[in-house]
Amino acid sequence: MVSQAEGGVGLAGDLSATLEVTFKDENSAGSAIKREWFGLASEAFLTPQAQLLTSTDGGASVRPLPMLDNDPKSAEQLRDLELLGRFVGLALIQQVTVGVRLHPSVCRLLLNGNRRWEWTYDDVKELDPQLY
């Protein structure tokens, strides 16, 4: 996905275009194959090796890992978060369920209509009880 995104295709391309999924050395196509691809991609985003998402509620939901300003990996993490966002957007367009369960605070941010977000102590408690 990363190499495609760097080339401006795949998830970096037009998400409203027709999506056709095929697996190498397989002749199958259709909605079942599309759902399988979305499931496999979801799992890839959720692996600890991806170093992208974390859970503070025992795996019930995920949120992005914090980014450090001076970390050389933050540009890669930001690119991967953008790919995850485009992946979730593509799943919405295609009406496919994915295995990435976003934390309610992340959903509120996404559905806030681009308005300024005022954090409350309850938001912090819900996001990270230890920090609260």
Coordinates of C-alpha atoms in Angstrom, one line a residue:
M1 CA 0.0 0.0 0.0
V2 CA 2.8 2.4 0.8
S3 CA 4.5 2.0 -2.6
Q4 CA 1.2 2.5 -4.3
A5 CA 0.5 5.6 -2.2
E6 CA 3.9 7.0 -3.1
G7 CA 3.0 6.5 -6.8
G8 CA -0.3 8.3 -6.3
V9 CA -2.4 5.2 -6.9
G10 CA -4.2 2.7 -4.7
L11 CA -5.4 4.4 -1.5
A12 CA -3.7 7.6 -2.6
G13 CA -5.8 7.7 -5.8
D14 CA -9.5 8.5 -6.4
L15 CA -11.5 6.5 -3.8
S16 CA -14.7 7.0 -5.7
A17 CA -13.5 4.9 -8.7
T18 CA -14.6 1.3 -9.2
L19 CA -12.8 -1.1 -6.8
E20 CA -11.9 -4.5 -8.0
V21 CA -9.9 -6.8 -5.8
T22 CA -8.0 -9.9 -7.0
F23 CA -5.4 -12.0 -5.2
K24 CA -2.3 -13.1 -7.0
D25 CA -2.6 -16.6 -8.6
E26 CA -6.4 -16.7 -7.9
N27 CA -9.3 -16.4 -10.3
S28 CA -11.9 -15.4 -7.8
A29 CA -13.5 -11.9 -7.8
G30 CA -16.6 -10.3 -6.3
S31 CA -17.8 -9.0 -3.0
A32 CA -16.5 -11.9 -0.9
I33 CA -12.9 -11.3 -2.2
K34 CA -13.4 -7.6 -1.5
R35 CA -14.5 -8.3 2.1
E36 CA -11.5 -10.6 2.6
W37 CA -9.1 -7.9 1.4
F38 CA -10.6 -5.4 3.7
G39 CA -10.3 -7.9 6.6
L40 CA -6.6 -8.6 5.8
A41 CA -5.8 -4.9 5.4
S42 CA -7.5 -4.1 8.8
E43 CA -5.4 -6.8 10.5
A44 CA -2.3 -5.3 9.0
F45 CA -3.1 -1.8 10.4
L46 CA -3.7 -3.3 13.8
T47 CA -0.5 -5.3 14.2
P48 CA 2.0 -4.1 16.8
Q49 CA 4.6 -4.1 14.1
A50 CA 2.7 -1.4 12.3
Q51 CA 3.4 0.9 15.3
L52 CA 0.3 3.0 14.4
L53 CA -2.5 2.3 16.8
T54 CA -2.8 1.5 20.5
S55 CA -5.6 0.5 22.9
T56 CA -6.3 1.8 26.4
D57 CA -9.4 -0.3 26.9
G58 CA -8.1 -3.9 26.5
G59 CA -8.5 -4.0 22.8
A60 CA -12.1 -3.0 22.6
S61 CA -11.1 0.1 20.5
V62 CA -8.0 1.7 19.1
R63 CA -6.6 5.2 18.8
P64 CA -3.4 6.5 17.1
L65 CA -0.2 6.3 19.0
P66 CA 1.1 9.7 20.1
M67 CA 3.6 11.3 17.7
L68 CA 6.8 12.9 18.8
D69 CA 7.9 16.1 17.1
N70 CA 11.6 15.2 16.8
D71 CA 11.1 11.6 16.0
P72 CA 12.4 10.7 12.5
K73 CA 9.6 8.1 12.1
S74 CA 6.9 10.7 12.6
A75 CA 6.7 11.4 8.9
E76 CA 6.2 7.7 8.2
Q77 CA 3.6 7.5 11.0
L78 CA 1.7 10.5 9.6
R79 CA 1.7 8.9 6.1
D80 CA 0.4 5.6 7.5
L81 CA -2.3 7.4 9.5
E82 CA -3.4 9.1 6.3
L83 CA -3.5 5.7 4.6
L84 CA -5.6 4.4 7.4
G85 CA -8.0 7.3 7.1
R86 CA -8.3 6.8 3.4
F87 CA -8.8 3.0 4.0
V88 CA -11.6 3.7 6.4
G89 CA -13.1 6.2 4.0
L90 CA -12.9 3.6 1.2
A91 CA -14.6 1.0 3.4
L92 CA -17.4 3.5 4.0
I93 CA -17.8 4.2 0.3
Q94 CA -17.8 0.5 -0.5
Q95 CA -20.1 -0.3 2.5
V96 CA -17.7 -2.9 3.9
T97 CA -17.3 -3.5 7.6
V98 CA -13.6 -3.4 8.8
G99 CA -12.0 -4.6 11.9
V100 CA -10.6 -1.3 13.0
R101 CA -12.8 -0.2 16.0
L102 CA -11.9 3.5 16.6
H103 CA -12.1 4.8 20.1
P104 CA -15.2 6.9 20.7
S105 CA -13.1 10.1 21.2
V106 CA -11.5 9.6 17.8
C107 CA -15.0 9.2 16.3
R108 CA -16.2 12.4 17.9
L109 CA -13.2 14.2 16.4
L110 CA -13.9 12.8 13.0
L111 CA -17.6 13.7 13.2
N112 CA -17.1 17.2 14.7
G113 CA -17.6 18.9 11.3
N114 CA -14.2 20.5 11.3
R115 CA -15.1 22.7 14.3
R116 CA -12.6 23.4 17.1
W117 CA -12.6 20.6 19.7
E118 CA -12.7 21.6 23.4
W119 CA -11.4 18.7 25.5
T120 CA -13.0 18.1 28.8
Y121 CA -11.7 16.1 31.8
D122 CA -14.3 13.4 30.9
D123 CA -12.7 13.1 27.4
V124 CA -9.3 12.6 28.9
K125 CA -10.6 10.1 31.4
E126 CA -12.3 8.1 28.7
L127 CA -9.2 8.2 26.4
D128 CA -6.5 7.5 29.0
P129 CA -7.6 6.7 32.6
Q130 CA -4.0 6.5 33.8
L131 CA -3.3 10.0 32.4
Y132 CA -6.5 11.3 34.0

